[in-house]
Tab-separated table of C-alpha atoms and ligand atoms in Angstrom:
chain	number	residue	atom	x	y	z
A	1	MET	CA	100.685	72.692	106.862
A	2	VAL	CA	98.574	75.668	106.106
A	3	ALA	CA	95.040	74.643	105.132
A	4	VAL	CA	94.031	76.576	102.029
A	5	GLY	CA	91.374	74.282	100.612
A	6	PRO	CA	87.930	73.644	102.109
A	7	ASP	CA	87.831	72.199	105.638
A	8	ASP	CA	85.073	69.802	104.920
A	9	THR	CA	82.644	68.711	102.208
A	10	ALA	CA	79.939	71.120	103.460
A	11	GLU	CA	82.302	74.033	102.916
A	12	LYS	CA	83.372	72.676	99.524
A	13	ALA	CA	79.738	72.393	98.510
A	14	GLN	CA	79.207	75.972	99.478
A	15	TRP	CA	82.202	77.122	97.395
A	16	LEU	CA	81.026	75.111	94.389
A	17	GLU	CA	77.583	76.719	94.624
A	18	ALA	CA	79.053	80.165	94.739
A	19	LEU	CA	81.269	79.381	91.791
A	20	GLY	CA	78.224	77.993	89.926
A	21	ASN	CA	76.365	81.238	90.577
A	22	ALA	CA	79.273	83.241	89.421
A	23	ILE	CA	79.499	81.270	86.196
A	24	ASP	CA	75.785	81.659	85.616
A	25	SER	CA	76.087	85.412	86.020
A	26	ASN	CA	78.043	85.298	82.783
A	27	SER	CA	80.314	88.206	83.603
A	28	PHE	CA	83.948	87.318	84.090
A	29	CYS	CA	85.812	90.557	84.655
A	30	LEU	CA	84.506	92.659	87.536
A	31	GLY	CA	80.668	92.596	87.369
A	32	ALA	CA	78.082	91.752	90.025
A	33	GLU	CA	80.185	89.229	92.015
A	34	VAL	CA	83.031	91.735	92.443
A	35	ASP	CA	80.522	94.444	93.367
A	36	ARG	CA	79.071	92.185	96.010
A	37	PHE	CA	82.502	91.413	97.462
A	38	GLU	CA	83.462	95.088	97.463
A	39	SER	CA	80.317	95.927	99.358
A	40	ALA	CA	80.985	93.148	101.912
A	41	CYS	CA	84.534	94.490	102.303
A	42	LYS	CA	83.338	98.024	102.862
A	43	GLU	CA	80.860	96.912	105.445
A	44	ARG	CA	83.283	94.658	107.196
A	45	LEU	CA	85.984	97.359	107.445
A	46	GLY	CA	83.827	100.379	107.663
A	47	VAL	CA	85.605	102.057	104.741
A	48	ALA	CA	83.984	104.241	102.155
A	49	HIS	CA	85.483	102.625	99.054
A	50	ALA	CA	86.899	99.251	98.231
A	51	PHE	CA	88.137	98.039	94.826
A	52	GLY	CA	88.817	94.406	93.964
A	53	VAL	CA	92.098	93.996	92.168
A	54	SER	CA	93.996	91.034	90.854
A	55	SER	CA	96.667	90.828	93.568
A	56	GLY	CA	98.189	92.611	96.462
A	57	THR	CA	101.163	93.627	94.385
A	58	ASP	CA	98.935	95.210	91.779
A	59	GLY	CA	96.917	96.849	94.542
A	60	LEU	CA	100.041	98.481	95.877
A	61	LYS	CA	100.979	99.695	92.451
A	62	VAL	CA	97.514	101.195	91.893
A	63	ALA	CA	97.529	102.763	95.362
A	64	LEU	CA	100.962	104.399	94.890
A	65	SER	CA	100.002	105.613	91.444
A	66	ALA	CA	96.791	107.030	92.831
A	67	VAL	CA	98.637	109.340	95.238
A	68	GLY	CA	100.822	110.455	92.344
A	69	VAL	CA	103.986	108.423	92.760
A	70	THR	CA	105.829	108.481	89.496
A	71	SER	CA	109.274	108.394	87.873
A	72	GLY	CA	112.029	109.958	89.987
A	73	ASP	CA	109.990	110.209	93.188
A	74	GLU	CA	111.155	108.717	96.427
A	75	VAL	CA	109.051	106.419	98.544
A	76	ILE	CA	110.017	105.582	102.146
A	77	VAL	CA	109.544	101.941	102.824
A	78	PRO	CA	110.692	99.496	105.503
A	79	ALA	CA	113.692	97.397	104.431
A	80	TYR	CA	111.984	94.469	106.024
A	81	SER	CA	108.901	93.242	104.175
A	82	PHE	CA	107.727	91.003	101.454
A	83	PHE	CA	109.434	91.581	98.063
A	84	SER	CA	106.733	93.374	96.217
A	85	THR	CA	106.416	96.291	98.620
A	86	ALA	CA	109.609	97.660	97.182
A	87	SER	CA	109.380	96.190	93.664
A	88	VAL	CA	106.265	98.167	92.798
A	89	ILE	CA	108.085	101.369	93.662
A	90	VAL	CA	110.851	100.531	91.284
A	91	GLN	CA	108.315	99.502	88.587
A	92	LEU	CA	106.766	102.953	88.813
A	93	GLY	CA	110.254	104.413	88.118
A	94	ALA	CA	110.454	105.693	91.713
A	95	VAL	CA	113.199	105.045	94.213
A	96	PRO	CA	112.630	103.032	97.388
A	97	ILE	CA	114.250	104.646	100.353
A	98	PHE	CA	114.818	101.817	102.859
A	99	CYS	CA	113.966	102.626	106.447
A	100	ASP	CA	114.789	100.675	109.584
A	101	LEU	CA	112.084	99.054	111.732
A	102	ASP	CA	110.965	99.544	115.231
A	103	PRO	CA	112.363	96.597	117.198
A	104	GLU	CA	109.119	96.263	119.117
A	105	THR	CA	106.459	96.256	116.341
A	106	LEU	CA	108.868	95.039	113.631
A	107	CYS	CA	107.142	97.593	111.413
A	108	ILE	CA	108.633	100.839	110.037
A	109	ASP	CA	110.175	103.125	112.674
A	110	PRO	CA	108.341	106.483	112.344
A	111	VAL	CA	111.271	108.470	113.861
A	112	ALA	CA	113.700	106.935	111.363
A	113	ALA	CA	111.182	107.495	108.534
A	114	GLU	CA	110.991	111.183	109.251
A	115	THR	CA	114.734	111.605	109.035
A	116	LEU	CA	114.639	110.133	105.468
A	117	ILE	CA	112.226	112.692	104.077
A	118	SER	CA	113.593	114.757	101.217
A	119	SER	CA	112.124	117.219	98.711
A	120	ARG	CA	111.505	114.232	96.430
A	121	THR	CA	109.573	112.111	98.994
A	122	ARG	CA	106.173	111.413	97.395
A	123	ALA	CA	104.836	108.799	99.820
A	124	ILE	CA	105.504	106.807	102.970
A	125	LEU	CA	104.653	103.097	102.614
A	126	PRO	CA	104.310	101.394	106.039
A	127	VAL	CA	103.829	97.600	105.995
A	128	HIS	CA	101.560	96.133	108.675
A	129	LEU	CA	103.803	93.150	109.104
A	130	TYR	CA	102.577	89.794	110.557
A	131	GLY	CA	99.097	91.054	111.300
A	132	GLN	CA	99.427	94.242	113.333
A	133	THR	CA	99.625	97.833	112.187
A	134	ALA	CA	102.692	100.010	112.198
A	135	ASP	CA	102.568	102.976	114.586
A	136	MET	CA	100.004	104.914	112.445
A	137	ASP	CA	99.439	107.684	114.950
A	138	ALA	CA	103.085	108.721	114.696
A	139	LEU	CA	103.072	108.287	110.909
A	140	LEU	CA	99.897	110.293	110.514
A	141	LYS	CA	101.456	113.199	112.401
A	142	ILE	CA	104.431	113.150	110.095
A	143	SER	CA	102.188	112.825	107.068
A	144	GLN	CA	100.113	115.903	108.140
A	145	LYS	CA	103.108	118.011	109.034
A	146	GLN	CA	105.050	117.224	105.904
A	147	GLN	CA	102.087	116.910	103.517
A	148	ILE	CA	103.184	113.450	102.392
A	149	PRO	CA	100.569	110.787	101.677
A	150	ILE	CA	100.597	107.447	103.477
A	151	VAL	CA	99.920	104.304	101.433
A	152	GLU	CA	99.499	101.233	103.563
A	153	ASP	CA	100.687	97.755	102.638
A	154	ALA	CA	97.980	95.929	104.614
A	155	ALA	CA	98.507	92.613	102.763
A	156	GLN	CA	98.929	90.848	106.109
A	157	ALA	CA	96.413	92.809	108.044
A	158	PHE	CA	92.901	92.489	106.659
A	159	GLY	CA	90.497	93.121	109.537
A	160	VAL	CA	93.046	94.668	111.881
A	161	PHE	CA	91.858	97.737	113.703
A	162	GLN	CA	93.965	100.335	115.473
A	163	GLY	CA	91.961	102.550	117.812
A	164	GLY	CA	88.854	101.627	115.874
A	165	ARG	CA	90.291	102.524	112.461
A	166	PRO	CA	90.802	99.752	109.846
A	167	ALA	CA	94.257	98.859	108.566
A	168	GLY	CA	94.370	99.940	104.947
A	169	ALA	CA	92.318	103.115	105.427
A	170	ILE	CA	94.063	104.786	108.350
A	171	GLY	CA	96.393	106.596	105.971
A	172	ASP	CA	95.314	107.846	102.483
A	173	VAL	CA	94.894	104.563	100.707
A	174	GLY	CA	95.889	100.960	101.287
A	175	ALA	CA	96.188	97.546	99.632
A	176	PHE	CA	95.277	94.042	100.713
A	177	SER	CA	96.403	90.748	99.314
A	178	PHE	CA	94.091	87.715	99.264
A	179	TYR	CA	96.839	85.328	98.217
A	180	PRO	CA	95.771	81.844	99.456
A	181	THR	CA	97.969	81.884	102.550
A	182	LYS	CA	96.768	85.266	103.926
A	183	ASN	CA	94.238	85.387	106.705
A	184	LEU	CA	91.563	86.091	104.063
A	185	GLY	CA	92.736	83.978	101.148
A	186	ALA	CA	91.234	83.312	97.701
A	187	LEU	CA	91.783	80.202	95.620
A	188	GLY	CA	94.222	82.067	93.501
A	189	ASP	CA	95.497	85.633	93.255
A	190	ALA	CA	93.349	88.527	94.345
A	191	GLY	CA	93.648	91.797	96.270
A	192	ALA	CA	91.870	95.012	97.117
A	193	VAL	CA	92.503	98.684	97.414
A	194	VAL	CA	90.585	100.712	100.048
A	195	THR	CA	90.371	104.356	100.850
A	196	ASP	CA	88.125	106.841	102.577
A	197	ASP	CA	89.428	109.642	100.354
A	198	LEU	CA	86.890	110.790	97.836
A	199	SER	CA	89.528	112.487	95.687
A	200	LEU	CA	91.308	109.092	95.099
A	201	ILE	CA	88.435	106.919	94.100
A	202	GLU	CA	88.181	107.873	90.443
A	203	LYS	CA	91.936	107.448	90.079
A	204	VAL	CA	91.903	104.022	91.737
A	205	ARG	CA	88.949	102.887	89.633
A	206	SER	CA	90.587	104.091	86.424
A	207	LEU	CA	94.103	102.809	87.187
A	208	ARG	CA	92.702	99.347	87.763
A	209	GLU	CA	91.259	99.185	84.306
A	210	TYR	CA	93.489	100.592	81.576
A	211	GLY	CA	93.249	104.147	82.865
A	212	TRP	CA	89.747	104.365	81.461
A	213	THR	CA	87.471	107.174	82.605
A	214	GLU	CA	84.824	105.545	80.442
A	215	ARG	CA	84.943	102.624	78.102
A	216	TYR	CA	87.682	103.126	75.502
A	217	VAL	CA	88.728	106.545	76.903
A	218	SER	CA	92.020	106.530	78.792
A	219	ASP	CA	93.032	109.657	80.697
A	220	ILE	CA	95.994	108.097	82.377
A	221	PRO	CA	98.088	105.041	81.526
A	222	GLY	CA	96.489	102.487	83.758
A	223	ILE	CA	97.030	98.730	84.039
A	224	ASN	CA	94.684	95.805	83.939
A	225	SER	CA	94.207	94.766	87.576
A	226	ARG	CA	90.630	93.647	87.695
A	227	MET	CA	89.512	91.224	90.395
A	228	ASP	CA	88.397	87.813	89.028
A	229	PRO	CA	84.649	87.328	89.890
A	230	LEU	CA	85.251	83.622	90.744
A	231	GLN	CA	87.702	84.728	93.436
A	232	ALA	CA	85.254	87.344	94.571
A	233	ALA	CA	82.582	84.714	95.036
A	234	ILE	CA	84.876	82.584	97.160
A	235	LEU	CA	86.159	85.549	99.160
A	236	ARG	CA	82.684	86.694	100.023
A	237	ILE	CA	82.004	83.292	101.618
A	238	LYS	CA	85.341	83.183	103.364
A	239	LEU	CA	84.811	86.669	104.765
A	240	THR	CA	81.907	85.355	106.834
A	241	SER	CA	84.234	83.085	108.844
A	242	LEU	CA	87.125	85.467	109.078
A	243	ASP	CA	86.284	86.886	112.504
A	244	ALA	CA	85.972	83.417	114.012
A	245	GLU	CA	89.276	82.393	112.427
A	246	ASN	CA	91.081	85.442	113.602
A	247	LYS	CA	89.731	84.788	117.069
A	248	GLN	CA	91.156	81.294	116.924
A	249	ARG	CA	94.550	82.692	115.925
A	250	ARG	CA	94.396	85.047	118.948
A	251	THR	CA	93.552	82.168	121.235
A	252	HIS	CA	96.607	80.246	119.865
A	253	ALA	CA	98.757	83.323	120.388
A	254	ASP	CA	97.617	83.546	124.003
A	255	ARG	CA	98.590	79.906	124.573
A	256	TYR	CA	102.022	80.479	123.151
A	257	ARG	CA	102.415	83.654	125.184
A	258	LYS	CA	101.479	82.054	128.472
A	259	MET	CA	103.734	79.095	128.048
A	260	PHE	CA	106.727	81.175	126.906
A	261	TYR	CA	106.234	83.613	129.752
A	262	LYS	CA	109.184	82.491	131.827
A	263	GLU	CA	111.440	81.466	128.990
A	264	SER	CA	114.079	83.395	127.111
A	265	VAL	CA	111.919	83.558	124.007
A	266	GLU	CA	110.999	86.974	122.697
A	267	ILE	CA	107.332	86.825	121.884
A	268	PRO	CA	105.381	89.273	119.644
A	269	TYR	CA	104.873	92.694	121.050
A	270	VAL	CA	101.324	93.941	120.553
A	271	GLN	CA	100.749	97.718	120.564
A	272	PRO	CA	98.071	98.965	122.927
A	273	GLY	CA	94.803	99.551	121.061
A	274	VAL	CA	95.680	97.140	118.172
A	275	GLN	CA	93.883	93.875	117.599
A	276	HIS	CA	96.669	91.659	116.201
A	277	VAL	CA	95.403	89.011	113.749
A	278	TYR	CA	98.580	86.896	113.775
A	279	HIS	CA	99.082	86.362	110.075
A	280	GLN	CA	102.332	85.025	111.466
A	281	TYR	CA	103.360	84.282	115.073
A	282	VAL	CA	106.949	85.398	115.119
A	283	ILE	CA	109.327	84.817	118.015
A	284	ARG	CA	112.884	86.073	118.232
A	285	THR	CA	115.794	83.941	119.418
A	286	PRO	CA	119.555	84.316	119.000
A	287	LYS	CA	120.107	80.683	117.900
A	288	ARG	CA	117.382	80.876	115.322
A	289	ASP	CA	119.006	78.697	112.592
A	290	GLU	CA	119.797	75.936	115.099
A	291	LEU	CA	116.342	76.040	116.555
A	292	HIS	CA	114.725	76.068	113.069
A	293	LYS	CA	116.621	72.903	112.115
A	294	TYR	CA	116.096	71.196	115.520
A	295	LEU	CA	112.329	71.673	115.192
A	296	LEU	CA	112.292	70.498	111.584
A	297	ASP	CA	114.089	67.289	112.625
A	298	ARG	CA	111.200	66.742	115.031
A	299	GLY	CA	108.600	67.246	112.354
A	300	ILE	CA	107.698	70.860	113.289
A	301	GLY	CA	107.749	73.236	110.351
A	302	THR	CA	108.633	76.812	111.175
A	303	GLY	CA	109.252	79.648	108.727
A	304	ILE	CA	111.553	82.622	108.326
A	305	HIS	CA	109.699	85.653	107.067
A	306	TYR	CA	112.053	86.867	105.667
A	307	PRO	CA	115.659	85.557	105.696
A	308	VAL	CA	117.182	88.425	103.670
A	309	PRO	CA	115.928	92.033	103.993
A	310	VAL	CA	114.850	93.735	100.782
A	311	HIS	CA	117.847	96.121	100.605
A	312	LYS	CA	120.153	93.072	100.485
A	313	GLN	CA	118.363	91.374	97.613
A	314	PRO	CA	120.227	91.366	94.267
A	315	ALA	CA	117.440	93.376	92.656
A	316	TYR	CA	118.056	96.345	94.855
A	317	ARG	CA	121.823	96.506	94.965
A	318	GLY	CA	122.816	99.821	93.749
A	319	ARG	CA	119.190	101.037	93.943
A	320	VAL	CA	119.284	101.773	97.628
A	321	GLY	CA	118.678	105.467	98.011
A	322	ALA	CA	119.895	107.460	100.950
A	323	ALA	CA	119.084	104.604	103.260
A	324	GLY	CA	119.335	105.154	106.922
A	325	ASN	CA	120.919	102.907	109.447
A	326	LEU	CA	119.296	99.445	109.084
A	327	ILE	CA	120.737	97.935	112.239
A	328	HIS	CA	117.429	96.598	113.682
A	329	THR	CA	116.396	95.199	110.268
A	330	GLU	CA	119.556	93.161	110.055
A	331	ALA	CA	119.320	91.912	113.621
A	332	VAL	CA	115.714	90.854	113.190
A	333	ALA	CA	116.428	89.060	109.877
A	334	ASN	CA	118.841	86.805	111.824
A	335	SER	CA	116.629	86.101	114.810
A	336	ILE	CA	112.995	85.731	113.764
A	337	LEU	CA	111.144	82.464	113.537
A	338	SER	CA	107.482	82.008	112.526
A	339	LEU	CA	105.835	79.296	114.590
A	340	PRO	CA	102.843	77.245	113.302
A	341	MET	CA	99.855	79.485	113.262
A	342	TYR	CA	96.551	78.867	111.530
A	343	PRO	CA	92.989	78.696	112.791
A	344	GLU	CA	92.714	74.821	112.735
A	345	LEU	CA	95.820	74.373	114.982
A	346	SER	CA	94.929	72.334	118.075
A	347	SER	CA	96.153	72.986	121.636
A	348	ILE	CA	97.915	69.684	121.559
A	349	GLU	CA	99.874	70.716	118.539
A	350	ILE	CA	100.727	74.070	120.084
A	351	ASP	CA	101.869	72.421	123.265
A	352	ARG	CA	104.080	70.122	121.330
A	353	VAL	CA	105.728	73.057	119.586
A	354	ILE	CA	106.166	74.817	122.957
A	355	ASP	CA	107.638	71.738	124.634
A	356	ASN	CA	110.101	71.124	121.891
A	357	ILE	CA	111.254	74.711	121.990
A	358	ILE	CA	111.545	74.906	125.744
A	359	ASN	CA	113.398	71.580	125.885
A	360	SER	CA	115.692	72.347	123.007
A	361	PRO	CA	119.353	73.187	123.735
A	362	TYR	CA	119.006	76.476	121.737
A	363	LEU	CA	117.196	78.966	124.030
B	401	PLP	C1	101.553	88.929	100.218
B	401	PLP	C2	102.127	90.279	100.359
B	401	PLP	C3	102.218	91.136	99.252
B	401	PLP	C4	101.893	90.760	97.876
B	401	PLP	O1	100.613	90.302	97.640
B	401	PLP	P1	100.313	89.355	96.392
B	401	PLP	O2	98.829	89.242	96.484
B	401	PLP	O3	101.050	88.087	96.520
B	401	PLP	O4	100.763	90.150	95.156
B	401	PLP	C5	102.716	92.426	99.468
B	401	PLP	N1	103.114	92.819	100.717
B	401	PLP	C6	103.099	92.037	101.722
B	401	PLP	C7	103.534	92.505	103.090
B	401	PLP	C8	102.606	90.701	101.653
B	401	PLP	O5	102.578	89.892	102.701
C-alpha cells in the first residue's frame, strides 16, 4: 500500500533527469551528488555536519564507533525498536542493555535508563520511534550529569524537531535511514549521520570510508559505508517535497484523532513541543490480533511494528545484560497496531478505516 515509486510521470521524468546527471558526473562513490545531498540535509535540519552513508544500520554503527563504543562496553537501548538498533551494538562487540519504554511516548524511559547505567556504559541510544523524539531533555540531563554520550537512532524521524532542535543532532550524534518506506526514502538503501560536534566529524568521515584519514592511510579500522550518488540524487529531489508530505501525514493523524476521540482506542501521544511526522500511526487496543485480522478480512492492511521485542529475539537470548523490568515493552508489543498512514491517503480511505474499527466487535 505504501507508494515508494514516483507518483506520476512528471515526477518520474524528474528522477530520470537527476539520475542522468549523476551518471554524467562520472563519480559513483561519494562525489558531487553526495556533497549536494549532504548540504541540502544540513540546511534542512540546521545541523553543522551531515554524512551520507549506505544505510541506517551502517549509520548507527558509524555513530556508535565515533563516540568510542567498542568491545566490552555497554550501550543502553530500548528493548522496543527495529532490529538493527541492537544488532549494531553486538557487532561492535559491545553489550546491549535493554531498557523499558515510556508508555506514553513509546520511546526509551529516561528514568529507567538512568538506573541501568554502570561503569561500563559507553552510550545511551534512544530511538525516535514512529516519528517523534524520545524525551531528549531528560536524556540530555542524564548525559551531562553522567558524562555519557547520546547517539540517536533517528531512522524514523527525519525532519522532526523538539523545541526547535532537529532529531539526530539533539544528542551527540545521530543516524537516519532512507530505506524506501521511511518518510524520506531512497530507491534503495541509504542513510546519513549528523552531528553538531566538531570533535566527531573526522571520526565519522573516516569510519565511513575504511578508516582513512587520507587516501590509503587508515588510522582506525573503519568500514565502507559510502552513500551511493544515484540515491543521493533521488533523495535531494525527494527532500523538496518532504515538508508537504509530512504535513499531509499530520492532517491524516488529526482526522484519525478527531474520529477516535470518544472511542476506546488509545491514539498516539504527542509530547508538547514536538512535531510528530507519523512515520507510523500507531494505536493501542487490547484485542489487537482480532482487530488486525478483522480489518484484513475487510481489505484494510494494518501493521505490527513490532510483534516481538528485541530482547525476545533468538539473536539476543543470553545476550541480555542487566536488563531492567520490561513490563511496558511487553504490554505494548501485544497491543499496538499501525493504521494506514502515507501522504497520498485520502480522507475517504481514512474514514473507511475508522468506520471499520469503530464498528468492529473488538474495541
Ligand atoms: C529502518 C530502521 C533502521 C535501519 O535502517 P536501514 O536503513 O534499513 O539499515 C534502524 N532503526 C530504526 C528505528 C529503523 O526504523
